[in-house]
């Protein structure tokens, strides 16, 4: 299975890659299929059935709204966030769905959008879409949102992930960290160089670089929006946005924080992570990295490097993201980046490990040191549960990104003090994440039925 850096990093909207971006892509794909098969004008009814985690926390994660937007022909990487509320309001007011943005269909959410207390066997994030005429079923499709905005159609299960091109042959294909290190050693390549060679199987190097810099632009814009916007996050918990106030206080300091310049710098790391995840929680535009729930970690660490290294340049951004993606590929291939499947260790843990790999690369780490940094970062997120209060990507998700960003930097510092030799390999830690996720009770996997999600409720 060939996975590109652009499969892991995608422009989307908040608050969740698996619950918002994935379902919107699935619904948009469904509407597109109706149009391409010449069935669109025959549709008189559409029914949406959400299962498992998509049902349990779907409303808090905006799965219902995202699915409706997708059926309207909207895509998460293209829709302007400010258009979302008017589109949803129009549908609720008129009870008419503009299918694929052009064909009106009567649609009542309480009748046609069902939240079901059952799960399908392949993955906890499942949804079935049906389109019917007055006399017959026209199209039915079940989709699985498997994390990071990836979707798989039920018919694609036998052939693997439908989001990646199975026909692409990579010059340096790898499915384990051991293989990655061996290839780097054999061909005398850095991790970013090997990844760039693989990316050229899909597109030119110039296109890879421009694409990654565009992702970096969206990341920066997301941070800027998070530093500017204030108020209370939507959803009912009344969580106050903190990034703008923290930004003002850091700007007012005429010198490094009195407790030391290193810790002062880490306050900026916290700030960048909070800014991204507050924007995500508000439904803003961001980059899945590799998921929405963990979207603040990689931008925060990359911002940290770019802000505090006077020699930083665009090439560092490219190398950082390529190296981070190498670890993300390993996590996706050998475990999961879906909180509904393995808990938050799969989201925040993977992102922390990816961020550590990216930072290690631009700081001159050897491939072995990079693998060590990624291993340290992931190892100390093992067992992390996904238990969002109120089904919202706010508590503990926003702060968790800030903590993981700092953890990634510390992992790199520890790895760079060594020669790359260490006791537990990254491959073993990834397998442990997979096994731990399999053992984890469903209450702790993005259902809001355990952990902090229920501890918050006072009886």
CSV table of C-alpha atoms in Angstrom, one decimal:
chain,number,residue,atom,x,y,z
A,1,UNK,CA,0.0,0.0,0.0
A,2,UNK,CA,1.7,3.2,-1.2
A,3,UNK,CA,0.8,6.2,1.0
A,4,UNK,CA,1.8,9.7,0.0
A,5,UNK,CA,2.6,12.6,2.3
A,6,UNK,CA,-0.4,14.3,0.8
A,7,UNK,CA,-2.6,11.4,2.0
A,8,UNK,CA,-1.6,12.1,5.6
A,9,UNK,CA,-1.7,15.9,5.4
A,10,UNK,CA,-4.9,17.3,3.9
A,11,UNK,CA,-6.6,20.6,4.1
A,12,UNK,CA,-9.9,20.3,5.9
A,13,UNK,CA,-12.3,21.8,8.4
A,14,UNK,CA,-12.8,21.1,12.1
A,15,UNK,CA,-13.5,19.6,14.4
A,16,UNK,CA,-12.6,16.0,13.5
A,17,UNK,CA,-10.9,14.3,10.6
A,18,UNK,CA,-12.7,11.0,11.2
A,19,UNK,CA,-16.0,12.4,12.2
A,20,UNK,CA,-16.2,15.6,10.0
A,21,UNK,CA,-13.7,15.4,7.1
A,22,UNK,CA,-14.2,11.7,6.4
A,23,UNK,CA,-18.0,11.8,6.4
A,24,UNK,CA,-18.1,14.9,4.3
A,25,UNK,CA,-15.8,13.3,1.7
A,26,UNK,CA,-17.9,10.1,1.8
A,27,UNK,CA,-21.2,12.0,1.3
A,28,UNK,CA,-19.7,14.2,-1.4
A,29,UNK,CA,-18.4,11.0,-3.1
A,30,UNK,CA,-21.9,9.5,-2.9
A,31,UNK,CA,-23.5,12.6,-4.5
A,32,UNK,CA,-20.8,12.6,-7.2
A,33,UNK,CA,-21.5,8.9,-8.0
A,34,UNK,CA,-25.2,9.6,-8.4
A,35,UNK,CA,-24.4,12.4,-10.8
A,36,UNK,CA,-21.8,10.3,-12.8
A,37,UNK,CA,-24.2,7.4,-13.1
A,38,UNK,CA,-27.0,9.6,-14.4
A,39,UNK,CA,-29.2,8.9,-11.3
A,40,UNK,CA,-29.2,12.3,-9.7
A,41,UNK,CA,-32.5,13.6,-11.2
A,42,UNK,CA,-34.4,10.4,-10.3
A,43,UNK,CA,-33.7,10.8,-6.5
A,44,UNK,CA,-36.7,11.6,-4.4
A,45,UNK,CA,-35.4,10.5,-1.0
A,46,UNK,CA,-32.0,10.3,0.7
A,47,UNK,CA,-31.4,8.4,4.0
A,48,UNK,CA,-28.3,8.6,6.2
A,49,UNK,CA,-27.5,6.0,8.8
A,50,UNK,CA,-24.6,6.6,11.2
A,51,UNK,CA,-23.2,3.7,13.3
A,52,UNK,CA,-20.8,3.2,16.2
A,53,UNK,CA,-18.6,6.1,17.1
A,54,UNK,CA,-20.1,8.3,14.3
A,55,UNK,CA,-23.4,7.9,16.1
A,56,UNK,CA,-22.2,8.1,19.7
A,57,UNK,CA,-20.3,11.4,19.3
A,58,UNK,CA,-21.5,12.4,15.8
A,59,UNK,CA,-23.4,15.5,16.9
A,60,UNK,CA,-20.6,16.9,19.0
A,61,UNK,CA,-18.1,16.2,16.2
A,62,UNK,CA,-20.4,17.7,13.6
A,63,UNK,CA,-20.8,14.5,11.7
A,64,UNK,CA,-24.4,15.2,10.9
A,65,UNK,CA,-23.7,18.6,9.5
A,66,UNK,CA,-20.6,17.4,7.6
A,67,UNK,CA,-22.6,14.6,6.0
A,68,UNK,CA,-25.3,17.1,4.9
A,69,UNK,CA,-22.7,19.4,3.4
A,70,UNK,CA,-21.2,16.5,1.5
A,71,UNK,CA,-24.5,15.5,0.1
A,72,UNK,CA,-24.8,19.2,-1.1
A,73,UNK,CA,-21.6,18.6,-3.1
A,74,UNK,CA,-19.3,20.4,-0.7
A,75,UNK,CA,-15.8,19.1,-0.1
A,76,UNK,CA,-13.8,19.7,3.1
A,77,UNK,CA,-10.7,21.1,1.4
A,78,UNK,CA,-12.8,23.6,-0.7
A,79,UNK,CA,-15.7,24.9,1.4
A,80,UNK,CA,-15.2,28.2,3.1
A,81,UNK,CA,-16.0,27.8,6.8
A,82,UNK,CA,-18.2,31.0,6.8
A,83,UNK,CA,-20.5,29.3,4.3
A,84,UNK,CA,-21.4,26.4,6.5
A,85,UNK,CA,-23.9,28.0,8.9
A,86,UNK,CA,-26.0,29.6,6.1
A,87,UNK,CA,-26.1,26.3,4.1
A,88,UNK,CA,-27.2,24.3,7.2
A,89,UNK,CA,-29.7,26.9,8.2
A,90,UNK,CA,-31.3,27.0,4.8
A,91,UNK,CA,-31.7,23.2,4.8
A,92,UNK,CA,-33.2,23.2,8.3
A,93,UNK,CA,-35.6,26.1,7.5
A,94,UNK,CA,-36.8,24.6,4.1
A,95,UNK,CA,-36.3,20.9,4.8
A,96,UNK,CA,-35.0,20.7,1.3
A,97,UNK,CA,-31.6,19.2,0.5
A,98,UNK,CA,-29.9,20.5,-2.6
A,99,UNK,CA,-28.4,17.2,-3.6
A,100,UNK,CA,-25.0,17.7,-5.3
A,101,UNK,CA,-25.8,21.4,-5.1
A,102,UNK,CA,-28.4,21.2,-7.9
A,103,UNK,CA,-31.2,18.7,-7.3
A,104,UNK,CA,-33.8,19.4,-4.6
A,105,UNK,CA,-34.9,16.6,-2.3
A,106,UNK,CA,-37.2,16.7,0.7
A,107,UNK,CA,-35.1,16.0,3.8
A,108,UNK,CA,-36.1,16.1,7.4
A,109,UNK,CA,-33.2,15.4,9.8
A,110,UNK,CA,-35.3,13.6,12.4
A,111,UNK,CA,-36.6,11.2,9.8
A,112,UNK,CA,-33.8,10.9,7.3
A,113,UNK,CA,-30.6,11.1,9.4
A,114,UNK,CA,-30.5,8.2,11.8
A,115,UNK,CA,-28.1,7.8,14.8
A,116,UNK,CA,-28.0,4.1,15.4
A,117,UNK,CA,-26.8,2.4,18.6
A,118,UNK,CA,-25.0,-0.4,16.8
A,119,UNK,CA,-21.7,-0.9,15.1
A,120,UNK,CA,-20.6,-2.5,11.8
A,121,UNK,CA,-17.8,-5.1,12.0
A,122,UNK,CA,-15.0,-3.5,9.9
A,123,UNK,CA,-14.5,-0.2,11.8
A,124,UNK,CA,-16.3,1.8,14.5
A,125,UNK,CA,-16.8,4.8,12.2
A,126,UNK,CA,-19.4,3.6,9.7
A,127,UNK,CA,-22.1,5.2,7.7
A,128,UNK,CA,-24.6,4.0,5.1
A,129,UNK,CA,-26.1,6.3,2.5
A,130,UNK,CA,-29.2,5.4,0.4
A,131,UNK,CA,-30.8,7.3,-2.5
A,132,UNK,CA,-34.2,6.2,-3.8
A,133,UNK,CA,-36.7,7.2,-6.4
A,134,UNK,CA,-40.5,7.0,-5.8
A,135,UNK,CA,-40.4,3.3,-6.8
A,136,UNK,CA,-37.0,1.8,-6.1
A,137,UNK,CA,-33.6,2.0,-4.5
A,138,UNK,CA,-31.1,3.7,-6.8
A,139,UNK,CA,-27.9,3.6,-4.9
A,140,UNK,CA,-26.7,2.3,-1.5
A,141,UNK,CA,-23.2,2.6,-0.2
A,142,UNK,CA,-21.5,2.0,3.1
A,143,UNK,CA,-18.4,4.0,4.0
A,144,UNK,CA,-15.9,3.7,6.8
A,145,UNK,CA,-14.1,6.7,8.0
A,146,UNK,CA,-10.8,5.2,9.2
A,147,UNK,CA,-9.0,8.2,10.6
A,148,UNK,CA,-7.2,11.2,9.2
A,149,UNK,CA,-10.0,11.9,6.7
A,150,UNK,CA,-9.4,8.5,4.9
A,151,UNK,CA,-12.5,6.8,3.8
A,152,UNK,CA,-13.0,3.2,2.5
A,153,UNK,CA,-16.1,2.0,0.6
A,154,UNK,CA,-17.4,-1.3,1.7
A,155,UNK,CA,-16.7,-2.7,-1.8
A,156,UNK,CA,-13.0,-1.8,-1.5
A,157,UNK,CA,-12.3,-3.8,1.6
A,158,UNK,CA,-10.9,-6.8,-0.3
A,159,UNK,CA,-8.4,-4.6,-2.1
A,160,UNK,CA,-7.3,-2.4,0.8
A,161,UNK,CA,-7.6,1.4,1.4
A,162,UNK,CA,-9.4,3.1,-1.4
A,163,UNK,CA,-7.7,6.4,-0.7
A,164,UNK,CA,-4.3,5.3,-2.1
A,165,UNK,CA,-3.2,4.3,-5.6
A,166,UNK,CA,-2.5,0.6,-5.4
A,167,UNK,CA,-0.7,0.6,-8.7
A,168,UNK,CA,2.1,3.1,-7.7
A,169,UNK,CA,5.5,1.4,-7.4
A,170,UNK,CA,7.8,3.3,-5.0
A,171,UNK,CA,11.6,3.2,-5.5
A,172,UNK,CA,12.1,2.8,-1.7
A,173,UNK,CA,8.9,1.1,-0.4
A,174,UNK,CA,9.0,0.3,3.3
A,175,UNK,CA,6.5,-1.1,5.8
A,176,UNK,CA,8.6,-1.0,9.0
A,177,UNK,CA,11.0,1.3,10.6
A,178,UNK,CA,13.7,-1.4,10.3
A,179,UNK,CA,13.2,-1.4,6.5
A,180,UNK,CA,13.3,2.4,6.4
A,181,UNK,CA,16.6,2.5,8.3
A,182,UNK,CA,18.1,-0.3,6.1
A,183,UNK,CA,17.1,1.6,2.9
A,184,UNK,CA,18.6,4.8,4.3
A,185,UNK,CA,21.8,3.0,5.2
A,186,UNK,CA,22.1,1.1,1.9
A,187,UNK,CA,21.5,4.1,-0.4
A,188,UNK,CA,23.1,6.7,1.9
A,189,UNK,CA,19.9,8.7,2.1
A,190,UNK,CA,18.4,10.9,4.8
A,191,UNK,CA,14.8,10.1,5.7
A,192,UNK,CA,13.6,13.2,3.9
A,193,UNK,CA,15.6,12.4,0.8
A,194,UNK,CA,14.1,8.9,0.7
A,195,UNK,CA,10.6,10.2,1.1
A,196,UNK,CA,11.1,12.8,-1.7
A,197,UNK,CA,12.3,10.0,-4.0
A,198,UNK,CA,9.1,8.1,-3.2
A,199,UNK,CA,6.9,11.2,-3.7
A,200,UNK,CA,8.3,11.6,-7.2
A,201,UNK,CA,6.4,8.4,-8.1
A,202,UNK,CA,3.3,10.6,-8.0
A,203,UNK,CA,4.4,14.1,-9.0
A,204,UNK,CA,7.5,16.2,-9.8
A,205,UNK,CA,9.8,17.4,-7.0
A,206,UNK,CA,8.7,21.0,-7.8
A,207,UNK,CA,5.1,20.0,-7.3
A,208,UNK,CA,5.9,18.2,-4.0
A,209,UNK,CA,7.7,21.2,-2.7
A,210,UNK,CA,5.0,23.6,-3.7
A,211,UNK,CA,2.3,21.4,-2.3
A,212,UNK,CA,4.0,21.0,1.1
A,213,UNK,CA,4.6,24.8,1.3
A,214,UNK,CA,0.9,25.3,0.5
A,215,UNK,CA,0.1,23.0,3.5
A,216,UNK,CA,2.5,25.1,5.6
A,217,UNK,CA,0.7,28.3,4.5
A,218,UNK,CA,-2.6,26.8,5.6
A,219,UNK,CA,-1.0,25.8,8.9
A,220,UNK,CA,0.3,29.3,9.5
A,221,UNK,CA,-3.0,30.8,8.5
A,222,UNK,CA,-4.8,28.5,11.0
A,223,UNK,CA,-2.4,29.7,13.8
A,224,UNK,CA,-2.9,33.3,12.8
A,225,UNK,CA,-6.7,32.9,13.0
A,226,UNK,CA,-6.4,31.2,16.4
A,227,UNK,CA,-4.3,34.0,17.7
A,228,UNK,CA,-6.9,36.6,16.5
A,229,UNK,CA,-10.2,35.0,17.4
A,230,UNK,CA,-11.6,35.1,20.9
A,231,UNK,CA,-14.8,34.2,22.7
A,232,UNK,CA,-16.4,30.9,23.6
A,233,UNK,CA,-16.2,27.7,21.6
A,234,UNK,CA,-19.4,26.2,20.2
A,235,UNK,CA,-21.0,23.1,21.6
A,236,UNK,CA,-22.4,24.0,25.1
A,237,UNK,CA,-19.4,23.4,27.3
A,238,UNK,CA,-18.7,27.2,27.3
A,239,UNK,CA,-14.9,26.6,26.9
A,240,UNK,CA,-13.2,29.9,26.5
A,241,UNK,CA,-10.6,30.4,23.8
A,242,UNK,CA,-7.2,31.2,25.4
A,243,UNK,CA,-4.7,31.6,22.6
A,244,UNK,CA,-5.4,35.3,21.8
A,245,UNK,CA,-5.0,36.4,25.4
A,246,UNK,CA,-1.8,34.2,25.9
A,247,UNK,CA,-0.4,35.7,22.7
A,248,UNK,CA,-0.9,39.3,24.0
A,249,UNK,CA,0.8,38.4,27.3
A,250,UNK,CA,3.8,36.9,25.5
A,251,UNK,CA,4.1,39.9,23.1
A,252,UNK,CA,4.2,42.2,26.1
A,253,UNK,CA,7.3,40.5,27.6
A,254,UNK,CA,10.3,42.6,26.7
A,255,UNK,CA,12.7,39.7,27.5
A,256,UNK,CA,12.5,36.0,27.9
A,257,UNK,CA,10.3,34.6,30.6
A,258,UNK,CA,11.8,35.1,34.0
A,259,UNK,CA,11.7,31.4,34.6
A,260,UNK,CA,14.2,30.8,31.8
A,261,UNK,CA,14.4,31.2,28.1
A,262,UNK,CA,13.9,27.6,27.3
A,263,UNK,CA,10.6,27.4,29.2
A,264,UNK,CA,9.7,30.8,27.7
A,265,UNK,CA,10.1,29.3,24.3
A,266,UNK,CA,7.9,26.4,25.2
A,267,UNK,CA,5.2,28.8,26.1
A,268,UNK,CA,5.2,29.7,22.4
A,269,UNK,CA,4.9,26.0,21.6
A,270,UNK,CA,1.8,25.8,23.8
A,271,UNK,CA,0.4,28.9,22.2
A,272,UNK,CA,0.7,27.6,18.6
A,273,UNK,CA,-0.9,24.3,19.6
A,274,UNK,CA,-3.8,25.9,21.4
A,275,UNK,CA,-4.4,28.3,18.5
A,276,UNK,CA,-4.7,25.5,16.0
A,277,UNK,CA,-6.9,23.3,18.1
A,278,UNK,CA,-9.2,26.1,19.2
A,279,UNK,CA,-9.7,26.9,15.5
A,280,UNK,CA,-10.4,23.2,14.9
A,281,UNK,CA,-12.9,23.1,17.7
A,282,UNK,CA,-14.6,26.1,16.2
A,283,UNK,CA,-14.9,24.4,12.8
A,284,UNK,CA,-12.2,26.5,11.1
A,285,UNK,CA,-9.9,25.5,8.3
A,286,UNK,CA,-6.8,23.5,9.2
A,287,UNK,CA,-4.6,20.7,8.1
A,288,UNK,CA,-5.1,17.1,9.2
A,289,UNK,CA,-1.8,16.2,10.7
A,290,UNK,CA,-2.5,13.3,10.6
A,291,UNK,CA,-5.9,14.0,12.2
A,292,UNK,CA,-7.9,17.0,13.3
A,293,UNK,CA,-8.0,16.0,16.9
A,294,UNK,CA,-4.2,16.1,16.9
A,295,UNK,CA,-3.8,18.8,14.3
A,296,UNK,CA,-2.0,21.3,16.5
A,297,UNK,CA,1.1,19.2,17.4
A,298,UNK,CA,3.0,19.2,14.1
A,299,UNK,CA,2.3,22.9,13.3
A,300,UNK,CA,3.3,23.9,16.9
A,301,UNK,CA,6.7,22.1,16.7
A,302,UNK,CA,7.3,23.4,13.2
A,303,UNK,CA,6.5,26.9,14.2
A,304,UNK,CA,8.8,26.5,17.2
A,305,UNK,CA,11.6,25.6,14.9
A,306,UNK,CA,10.9,28.3,12.3
A,307,UNK,CA,10.5,31.0,14.9
A,308,UNK,CA,13.6,30.3,17.1
A,309,UNK,CA,16.0,29.2,14.4
A,310,UNK,CA,17.3,32.3,12.5
A,311,UNK,CA,18.6,30.0,9.7
A,312,UNK,CA,15.3,28.2,9.1
A,313,UNK,CA,14.1,28.2,5.5
A,314,UNK,CA,11.4,26.7,3.2
A,315,UNK,CA,13.5,23.7,2.6
A,316,UNK,CA,13.4,22.9,6.3
A,317,UNK,CA,9.6,22.9,6.1
A,318,UNK,CA,9.7,20.4,3.2
A,319,UNK,CA,12.2,18.1,5.0
A,320,UNK,CA,10.2,18.3,8.3
A,321,UNK,CA,6.9,17.3,6.7
A,322,UNK,CA,8.4,14.5,4.6
A,323,UNK,CA,10.2,13.0,7.6
A,324,UNK,CA,7.1,13.3,9.8
A,325,UNK,CA,5.1,11.6,7.1
A,326,UNK,CA,7.5,8.6,7.1
A,327,UNK,CA,6.5,7.9,10.7
A,328,UNK,CA,2.8,8.6,10.0
A,329,UNK,CA,2.9,6.0,7.2
A,330,UNK,CA,4.3,3.4,9.6
A,331,UNK,CA,1.6,4.2,12.2
A,332,UNK,CA,-1.2,4.0,9.6
A,333,UNK,CA,0.2,0.8,8.0
A,334,UNK,CA,0.9,-1.1,11.2
A,335,UNK,CA,-1.6,0.3,13.7
A,336,UNK,CA,-4.1,3.1,13.3
A,337,UNK,CA,-4.4,6.9,13.4
A,338,UNK,CA,-8.1,6.6,14.4
A,339,UNK,CA,-9.2,7.5,17.9
A,340,UNK,CA,-12.3,5.4,17.4
A,341,UNK,CA,-10.1,2.4,16.7
A,342,UNK,CA,-7.2,2.6,19.1
A,343,UNK,CA,-7.9,5.6,21.3
A,344,UNK,CA,-6.1,8.9,21.4
A,345,UNK,CA,-2.7,7.2,21.3
A,346,UNK,CA,-3.4,6.7,17.6
A,347,UNK,CA,-4.1,10.4,17.1
A,348,UNK,CA,-2.0,12.4,19.5
A,349,UNK,CA,0.6,9.7,20.0
A,350,UNK,CA,1.1,9.3,16.2
A,351,UNK,CA,1.2,13.1,15.7
A,352,UNK,CA,3.7,13.5,18.6
A,353,UNK,CA,5.9,10.8,17.1
A,354,UNK,CA,5.7,12.4,13.6
A,355,UNK,CA,6.5,15.8,15.0
A,356,UNK,CA,9.6,14.4,16.7
A,357,UNK,CA,10.7,12.8,13.5
A,358,UNK,CA,10.3,16.0,11.6
A,359,UNK,CA,12.2,18.1,14.1
A,360,UNK,CA,15.0,15.6,14.4
A,361,UNK,CA,15.5,15.6,10.7
A,362,UNK,CA,15.9,19.4,10.4
A,363,UNK,CA,18.2,19.4,13.4
A,364,UNK,CA,20.6,17.1,11.6
A,365,UNK,CA,19.7,13.8,13.2
A,366,UNK,CA,20.9,10.6,11.7
A,367,UNK,CA,18.1,8.2,10.5
A,368,UNK,CA,18.8,6.1,13.7
A,369,UNK,CA,18.5,9.2,15.9
A,370,UNK,CA,15.3,10.1,14.1
A,371,UNK,CA,13.8,6.7,14.7
A,372,UNK,CA,14.8,6.9,18.3
A,373,UNK,CA,13.1,10.3,18.7
A,374,UNK,CA,9.9,9.0,17.1
A,375,UNK,CA,10.0,6.0,19.4
A,376,UNK,CA,10.4,8.0,22.6
A,377,UNK,CA,7.6,10.3,21.6
A,378,UNK,CA,5.1,7.5,20.8
A,379,UNK,CA,6.2,5.2,23.7
A,380,UNK,CA,5.1,7.8,26.2
A,381,UNK,CA,1.7,8.2,24.7
A,382,UNK,CA,0.8,4.5,24.8
A,383,UNK,CA,-2.5,3.8,26.4
A,384,UNK,CA,-3.8,7.3,25.9
A,385,UNK,CA,-7.6,7.1,25.8
A,386,UNK,CA,-10.0,9.1,23.6
A,387,UNK,CA,-12.6,10.4,26.0
A,388,UNK,CA,-13.8,13.8,24.8
A,389,UNK,CA,-16.2,15.6,27.2
A,390,UNK,CA,-19.6,16.1,25.7
A,391,UNK,CA,-18.4,14.4,22.5
A,392,UNK,CA,-16.6,17.7,21.6
A,393,UNK,CA,-13.0,18.0,20.4
A,394,UNK,CA,-12.3,20.5,23.2
A,395,UNK,CA,-11.6,18.9,26.6
A,396,UNK,CA,-9.1,17.4,27.0
A,397,UNK,CA,-8.2,17.5,23.3
A,398,UNK,CA,-7.0,21.1,23.0
A,399,UNK,CA,-4.5,21.0,25.9
A,400,UNK,CA,-3.5,17.5,25.0
A,401,UNK,CA,-2.0,18.9,21.8
A,402,UNK,CA,0.1,21.4,23.6
A,403,UNK,CA,1.4,18.8,26.0
A,404,UNK,CA,2.3,16.4,23.1
A,405,UNK,CA,4.0,19.2,21.2
A,406,UNK,CA,6.3,19.8,24.1
A,407,UNK,CA,6.8,16.1,24.6
A,408,UNK,CA,7.9,15.8,20.9
A,409,UNK,CA,10.6,18.4,21.4
A,410,UNK,CA,11.8,16.8,24.5
A,411,UNK,CA,12.0,13.4,22.7
A,412,UNK,CA,14.2,14.9,20.1
A,413,UNK,CA,16.5,16.5,22.7
A,414,UNK,CA,16.9,13.1,24.4
A,415,UNK,CA,17.5,11.3,21.1
A,416,UNK,CA,20.1,13.8,19.8
A,417,UNK,CA,22.1,13.2,23.0
A,418,UNK,CA,22.6,9.6,22.0
A,419,UNK,CA,23.9,7.7,18.9
A,420,UNK,CA,20.5,6.1,17.9
A,421,UNK,CA,21.0,2.9,19.8
A,422,UNK,CA,18.1,2.2,22.2
A,423,UNK,CA,16.3,-0.6,23.9
A,424,UNK,CA,12.8,-0.7,22.3
A,425,UNK,CA,12.4,-0.1,18.6
A,426,UNK,CA,9.8,2.1,17.0
A,427,UNK,CA,8.3,-0.9,15.3
A,428,UNK,CA,7.7,-2.6,18.6
A,429,UNK,CA,6.1,0.5,20.0
A,430,UNK,CA,3.8,0.8,17.0
A,431,UNK,CA,2.7,-2.8,17.4
A,432,UNK,CA,2.2,-2.2,21.1
A,433,UNK,CA,-0.1,0.8,20.2
A,434,UNK,CA,-2.1,-1.5,17.9
A,435,UNK,CA,-2.4,-4.3,20.6
A,436,UNK,CA,-3.2,-1.8,23.3
A,437,UNK,CA,-5.9,-0.3,21.1
A,438,UNK,CA,-7.4,-3.8,20.5
A,439,UNK,CA,-7.5,-4.4,24.3
A,440,UNK,CA,-8.9,-1.0,25.1
A,441,UNK,CA,-12.6,-0.9,26.1
A,442,UNK,CA,-14.9,0.8,23.6
A,443,UNK,CA,-15.9,3.3,26.2
A,444,UNK,CA,-12.4,4.9,25.8
A,445,UNK,CA,-12.4,5.0,22.0
A,446,UNK,CA,-14.2,8.2,21.0
A,447,UNK,CA,-17.6,7.2,22.3
A,448,UNK,CA,-17.7,9.6,25.3
A,449,UNK,CA,-18.9,6.8,27.5
A,450,UNK,CA,-15.9,6.6,29.8
A,451,UNK,CA,-12.9,8.4,31.3
A,452,UNK,CA,-13.0,12.2,31.5
A,453,UNK,CA,-16.2,12.2,29.4
A,454,UNK,CA,-18.2,10.7,32.3
A,455,UNK,CA,-16.0,12.0,35.2
A,456,UNK,CA,-17.1,15.5,34.1
A,457,UNK,CA,-20.7,14.7,34.9
A,458,UNK,CA,-21.4,15.3,38.6
A,459,UNK,CA,-24.1,13.2,40.1
